DNA sequence: ACGTACGTGTAC
DNA sequence: GTACACGTACGT
């Protein structure tokens, strides 16, 4: 019971004092998706807040003039940020759930870059289910069977709930470092939660509608979005 | 073994 | 309904 509350509030806030150990040396974590065909952080993050792979097509010059990435720019509920307006980050893409392709394409046109097109494609498909070639015929992340934990039952018989993993493609997931000022960051020691700005959107949602429910963003049934590309 | 982060219960 | 704290799954 209590699934309603557990979804957002419950897990979304914890804290820590310092944002020292954001993650690891670059391996944000073991993202389920193999984003950069070539892992191992080839180059340093230009912004430091986003993965290099995606920043490439994102920074056109028009935006990205933040200089110093501010932790609170989306206007979550921290510090009463008003969202400057020039600042846009994962929130605008994954946060709003608007047609990413359109935006990216618009930028691509301005910048005049074919490579941007591919980026857009990646983002669009990546947001939902990665259209990559990587089909993973069988490399299932979950060992399924053959493992006590996978069975879902621990020694005592308690049903061990398997934890979901971040999608790795949404805005928050693409973030690399913690803001260090949000509740989660401040109380990480006690809260054991990831930075609010890094909390995967998929994890925020899908409290129990995973699998059978085809959740799609209101308006623009994907199909239409596709048409915009061609 | 350790740190990180998801899930859940409770407090407000 | 939101925020906080705890247990524990998960990866290294
Ligand atoms: Zn934070
Ligand atoms: Zn995500």
CSV table of C-alpha atoms (C1' of nucleotides) and ligand atoms in Angstrom, one decimal:
chain,number,residue,atom,x,y,z
A,1,UNK,CA,0.0,0.0,0.0
A,2,UNK,CA,1.0,3.5,-0.1
A,3,UNK,CA,2.1,3.4,-3.6
A,4,UNK,CA,1.0,6.9,-4.3
A,5,UNK,CA,3.2,8.6,-1.9
A,6,UNK,CA,6.2,6.5,-2.5
A,7,UNK,CA,6.5,7.6,-6.1
A,8,UNK,CA,7.8,11.0,-5.9
A,9,UNK,CA,8.1,12.4,-2.5
A,10,UNK,CA,9.3,9.4,-0.6
A,11,UNK,CA,12.3,8.5,-2.6
A,12,UNK,CA,13.1,11.8,-4.1
A,13,UNK,CA,14.6,13.5,-1.2
A,14,UNK,CA,17.5,12.8,0.9
A,15,UNK,CA,20.6,14.6,1.4
A,16,UNK,CA,24.2,15.0,1.9
A,17,UNK,CA,26.5,17.7,3.0
A,18,UNK,CA,29.0,18.0,0.3
A,19,UNK,CA,28.8,17.2,-3.3
A,20,UNK,CA,32.3,15.8,-3.4
A,21,UNK,CA,31.8,12.4,-4.7
A,22,UNK,CA,29.4,13.0,-7.4
A,23,UNK,CA,29.9,9.6,-8.9
A,24,UNK,CA,33.0,8.0,-10.2
A,25,UNK,CA,35.8,9.0,-12.4
A,26,UNK,CA,33.5,9.5,-15.3
A,27,UNK,CA,31.5,6.4,-15.2
A,28,UNK,CA,28.5,8.1,-14.0
A,29,UNK,CA,27.3,4.6,-13.2
A,30,UNK,CA,26.6,1.6,-15.1
A,31,UNK,CA,24.0,3.0,-17.4
A,32,UNK,CA,21.9,0.4,-18.9
A,33,UNK,CA,22.2,2.1,-22.2
A,34,UNK,CA,25.5,2.2,-24.0
A,35,UNK,CA,25.3,5.8,-24.9
A,36,UNK,CA,28.6,6.7,-26.3
A,37,UNK,CA,29.5,3.9,-28.6
A,38,UNK,CA,32.8,4.4,-27.1
A,39,UNK,CA,32.7,4.5,-23.4
A,40,UNK,CA,35.5,5.7,-21.2
A,41,UNK,CA,34.9,9.4,-21.4
A,42,UNK,CA,37.0,10.2,-24.4
A,43,UNK,CA,36.8,13.9,-23.7
A,44,UNK,CA,36.1,16.0,-20.7
A,45,UNK,CA,32.6,17.4,-20.4
A,46,UNK,CA,32.5,20.9,-21.7
A,47,UNK,CA,29.9,21.9,-19.3
A,48,UNK,CA,30.5,19.4,-16.7
A,49,UNK,CA,26.9,18.8,-16.1
A,50,UNK,CA,26.1,16.9,-19.2
A,51,UNK,CA,27.5,14.0,-21.0
A,52,UNK,CA,29.9,15.0,-23.8
A,53,UNK,CA,28.2,13.0,-26.4
A,54,UNK,CA,25.1,15.0,-26.2
A,55,UNK,CA,26.5,18.4,-25.6
A,56,UNK,CA,28.0,18.3,-29.0
A,57,UNK,CA,24.9,19.0,-30.9
A,58,UNK,CA,23.4,21.0,-28.1
A,59,UNK,CA,25.7,24.0,-27.8
A,60,UNK,CA,25.2,26.2,-30.7
A,61,UNK,CA,26.3,29.3,-29.1
A,62,UNK,CA,22.8,30.7,-28.8
A,63,UNK,CA,22.4,29.1,-25.5
A,64,UNK,CA,24.9,27.6,-23.1
A,65,UNK,CA,26.0,30.9,-22.1
A,66,UNK,CA,25.7,30.1,-18.5
A,67,UNK,CA,29.3,30.0,-17.9
A,68,UNK,CA,28.8,28.5,-14.5
A,69,UNK,CA,26.3,25.8,-14.5
A,70,UNK,CA,23.8,26.6,-11.8
A,71,UNK,CA,22.4,23.8,-9.8
A,72,UNK,CA,18.9,25.1,-9.7
A,73,UNK,CA,17.8,26.4,-12.9
A,74,UNK,CA,14.7,24.4,-13.6
A,75,UNK,CA,12.7,25.8,-10.8
A,76,UNK,CA,12.3,22.7,-8.9
A,77,UNK,CA,11.5,23.6,-5.4
A,78,UNK,CA,14.9,24.6,-4.2
A,79,UNK,CA,15.9,28.0,-3.3
A,80,UNK,CA,13.1,29.5,-5.2
A,81,UNK,CA,15.0,29.6,-8.5
A,82,UNK,CA,13.1,31.5,-11.0
A,83,UNK,CA,14.7,30.0,-14.0
A,84,UNK,CA,16.6,32.7,-15.7
A,85,UNK,CA,15.4,31.7,-19.1
A,86,UNK,CA,18.6,31.6,-21.0
A,87,UNK,CA,19.5,28.6,-19.1
A,88,UNK,CA,18.1,25.4,-20.4
A,89,UNK,CA,19.2,22.0,-19.6
A,90,UNK,CA,18.0,18.5,-19.4
A,91,UNK,CA,14.8,19.9,-18.0
A,92,UNK,CA,13.8,21.4,-21.3
A,93,UNK,CA,14.3,18.2,-23.2
A,94,UNK,CA,13.4,15.4,-20.9
A,95,UNK,CA,11.7,17.5,-18.4
A,96,UNK,CA,9.0,19.0,-20.5
A,97,UNK,CA,8.5,15.9,-22.5
A,98,UNK,CA,8.0,18.0,-25.6
A,99,UNK,CA,9.2,17.0,-29.1
A,100,UNK,CA,12.9,16.8,-28.7
A,101,UNK,CA,13.4,16.1,-32.3
A,102,UNK,CA,11.9,19.4,-33.3
A,103,UNK,CA,14.0,21.4,-31.1
A,104,UNK,CA,17.2,19.7,-31.9
A,105,UNK,CA,16.4,19.9,-35.6
A,106,UNK,CA,15.8,23.6,-35.3
A,107,UNK,CA,19.2,24.0,-33.8
A,108,UNK,CA,20.8,21.7,-36.2
A,109,UNK,CA,19.4,23.8,-39.1
A,110,UNK,CA,20.8,26.9,-37.6
A,111,UNK,CA,24.1,25.5,-37.0
A,112,UNK,CA,24.0,23.7,-40.3
A,113,UNK,CA,25.3,20.3,-39.3
A,114,UNK,CA,24.4,16.9,-40.6
A,115,UNK,CA,25.9,15.3,-37.7
A,116,UNK,CA,23.3,17.2,-35.6
A,117,UNK,CA,20.6,15.4,-37.5
A,118,UNK,CA,21.9,12.1,-36.3
A,119,UNK,CA,22.1,13.4,-32.8
A,120,UNK,CA,18.5,14.4,-33.1
A,121,UNK,CA,17.6,11.0,-34.2
A,122,UNK,CA,19.4,9.5,-31.4
A,123,UNK,CA,17.7,11.6,-28.9
A,124,UNK,CA,14.3,11.0,-30.2
A,125,UNK,CA,14.6,7.3,-30.3
A,126,UNK,CA,16.7,7.2,-27.3
A,127,UNK,CA,14.1,8.9,-25.2
A,128,UNK,CA,11.9,6.0,-25.5
A,129,UNK,CA,13.6,2.8,-26.4
A,130,UNK,CA,16.9,3.3,-28.2
A,131,UNK,CA,16.7,2.4,-31.7
A,132,UNK,CA,20.3,1.5,-31.9
A,133,UNK,CA,21.7,-1.4,-33.4
A,134,UNK,CA,22.4,-2.8,-30.1
A,135,UNK,CA,19.7,-5.3,-29.6
A,136,UNK,CA,21.3,-7.2,-26.9
A,137,UNK,CA,20.0,-10.5,-28.1
A,138,UNK,CA,20.4,-11.8,-24.7
A,139,UNK,CA,22.7,-9.8,-22.6
A,140,UNK,CA,19.9,-9.1,-20.2
A,141,UNK,CA,21.0,-6.9,-17.4
A,142,UNK,CA,19.1,-9.1,-15.0
A,143,UNK,CA,20.5,-12.5,-14.7
A,144,UNK,CA,17.1,-13.9,-14.4
A,145,UNK,CA,16.9,-17.2,-12.9
A,146,UNK,CA,20.1,-18.9,-11.8
A,147,UNK,CA,20.4,-16.4,-9.1
A,148,UNK,CA,18.9,-16.3,-5.7
A,149,UNK,CA,18.3,-12.6,-5.9
A,150,UNK,CA,16.8,-12.7,-9.3
A,151,UNK,CA,14.3,-15.1,-8.1
A,152,UNK,CA,13.0,-12.2,-6.1
A,153,UNK,CA,13.0,-14.2,-3.0
A,154,UNK,CA,15.6,-13.9,-0.4
A,155,UNK,CA,16.7,-16.6,2.0
A,156,UNK,CA,14.1,-15.7,4.5
A,157,UNK,CA,11.5,-15.8,1.9
A,158,UNK,CA,11.0,-12.0,1.9
A,159,UNK,CA,10.2,-10.9,-1.5
A,160,UNK,CA,13.2,-8.8,-2.5
A,161,UNK,CA,12.0,-6.1,-4.7
A,162,UNK,CA,14.4,-5.5,-7.6
A,163,UNK,CA,15.4,-2.0,-8.0
A,164,UNK,CA,15.0,-0.3,-11.3
A,165,UNK,CA,17.8,1.4,-13.0
A,166,UNK,CA,17.9,4.8,-14.5
A,167,UNK,CA,17.1,5.1,-18.2
A,168,UNK,CA,20.3,7.0,-18.8
A,169,UNK,CA,18.8,9.0,-21.7
A,170,UNK,CA,16.5,11.5,-20.0
A,171,UNK,CA,17.7,14.9,-19.1
A,172,UNK,CA,18.4,14.3,-15.4
A,173,UNK,CA,20.1,11.0,-16.3
A,174,UNK,CA,22.4,12.8,-18.6
A,175,UNK,CA,23.7,15.0,-15.9
A,176,UNK,CA,27.1,14.2,-14.6
A,177,UNK,CA,27.5,16.0,-11.4
A,178,UNK,CA,25.3,16.7,-8.5
A,179,UNK,CA,24.2,20.2,-7.8
A,180,UNK,CA,25.3,19.9,-4.2
A,181,UNK,CA,22.6,22.2,-2.9
A,182,UNK,CA,19.4,20.4,-3.3
A,183,UNK,CA,17.9,18.5,-0.5
A,184,UNK,CA,19.1,15.2,-1.9
A,185,UNK,CA,22.6,16.4,-2.2
A,186,UNK,CA,22.6,18.1,1.2
A,187,UNK,CA,21.2,15.1,3.0
A,188,UNK,CA,22.7,12.4,1.0
A,189,UNK,CA,24.2,10.9,4.1
A,190,UNK,CA,20.8,10.3,5.6
A,191,UNK,CA,18.6,10.4,2.5
A,192,UNK,CA,20.6,8.1,0.4
A,193,UNK,CA,19.1,9.7,-2.7
A,194,UNK,CA,20.5,11.0,-5.9
A,195,UNK,CA,20.5,14.7,-6.7
A,196,UNK,CA,17.1,16.0,-7.4
A,197,UNK,CA,18.4,17.3,-10.7
A,198,UNK,CA,19.8,13.9,-11.6
A,199,UNK,CA,16.8,11.8,-10.6
A,200,UNK,CA,15.7,9.8,-13.6
A,201,UNK,CA,12.4,10.9,-15.0
A,202,UNK,CA,11.5,7.3,-15.7
A,203,UNK,CA,12.0,6.4,-12.1
A,204,UNK,CA,10.0,9.4,-11.0
A,205,UNK,CA,7.1,8.1,-13.1
A,206,UNK,CA,6.1,4.5,-13.7
A,207,UNK,CA,5.3,3.8,-10.1
A,208,UNK,CA,3.7,0.6,-11.2
A,209,UNK,CA,2.7,1.1,-14.8
A,210,UNK,CA,5.7,-0.5,-16.3
A,211,UNK,CA,5.3,-3.1,-18.8
A,212,UNK,CA,1.7,-3.1,-20.0
A,213,UNK,CA,0.9,0.6,-20.1
A,214,UNK,CA,2.2,2.4,-23.1
A,215,UNK,CA,2.7,5.8,-21.7
A,216,UNK,CA,3.1,8.4,-24.3
A,217,UNK,CA,3.4,12.1,-24.0
A,218,UNK,CA,0.2,13.9,-24.5
A,219,UNK,CA,-0.3,15.4,-27.9
A,220,UNK,CA,1.9,14.6,-30.8
A,221,UNK,CA,1.7,10.8,-31.1
A,222,UNK,CA,5.2,10.1,-31.9
A,223,UNK,CA,4.1,9.3,-35.4
A,224,UNK,CA,3.7,12.9,-36.1
A,225,UNK,CA,7.0,13.7,-34.7
A,226,UNK,CA,8.5,11.3,-37.1
A,227,UNK,CA,6.9,13.1,-40.0
A,228,UNK,CA,8.7,16.2,-39.0
A,229,UNK,CA,11.9,14.6,-39.8
A,230,UNK,CA,10.9,13.8,-43.3
B,1,DA,C1',33.3,-4.5,2.2
B,2,DC,C1',32.0,0.0,0.6
B,3,DG,C1',29.4,3.5,-1.6
B,4,DT,C1',25.6,4.7,-4.3
B,5,DA,C1',20.9,4.9,-5.2
B,6,DC,C1',15.9,2.9,-5.4
B,7,DG,C1',11.9,1.6,-2.8
B,8,DT,C1',9.0,2.2,1.1
B,9,DG,C1',7.2,3.9,5.4
B,10,DT,C1',6.4,7.7,8.2
B,11,DA,C1',6.1,12.6,9.4
B,12,DC,C1',4.5,17.0,8.4
C,1,DG,C1',0.5,15.7,-1.3
C,2,DT,C1',5.3,16.7,-0.1
C,3,DA,C1',9.5,16.0,2.5
C,4,DC,C1',12.6,13.1,5.3
C,5,DA,C1',14.7,9.0,6.9
C,6,DC,C1',15.7,4.0,6.7
C,7,DG,C1',16.5,-0.4,4.7
C,8,DT,C1',18.3,-2.7,1.2
C,9,DA,C1',19.3,-3.8,-3.7
C,10,DC,C1',23.1,-3.1,-6.8
C,11,DG,C1',27.6,-2.4,-8.7
C,12,DT,C1',32.5,-2.0,-7.9
D,1,LIG,ZN1,21.4,18.1,-6.0
D,2,LIG,ZN1,16.5,8.7,-16.9
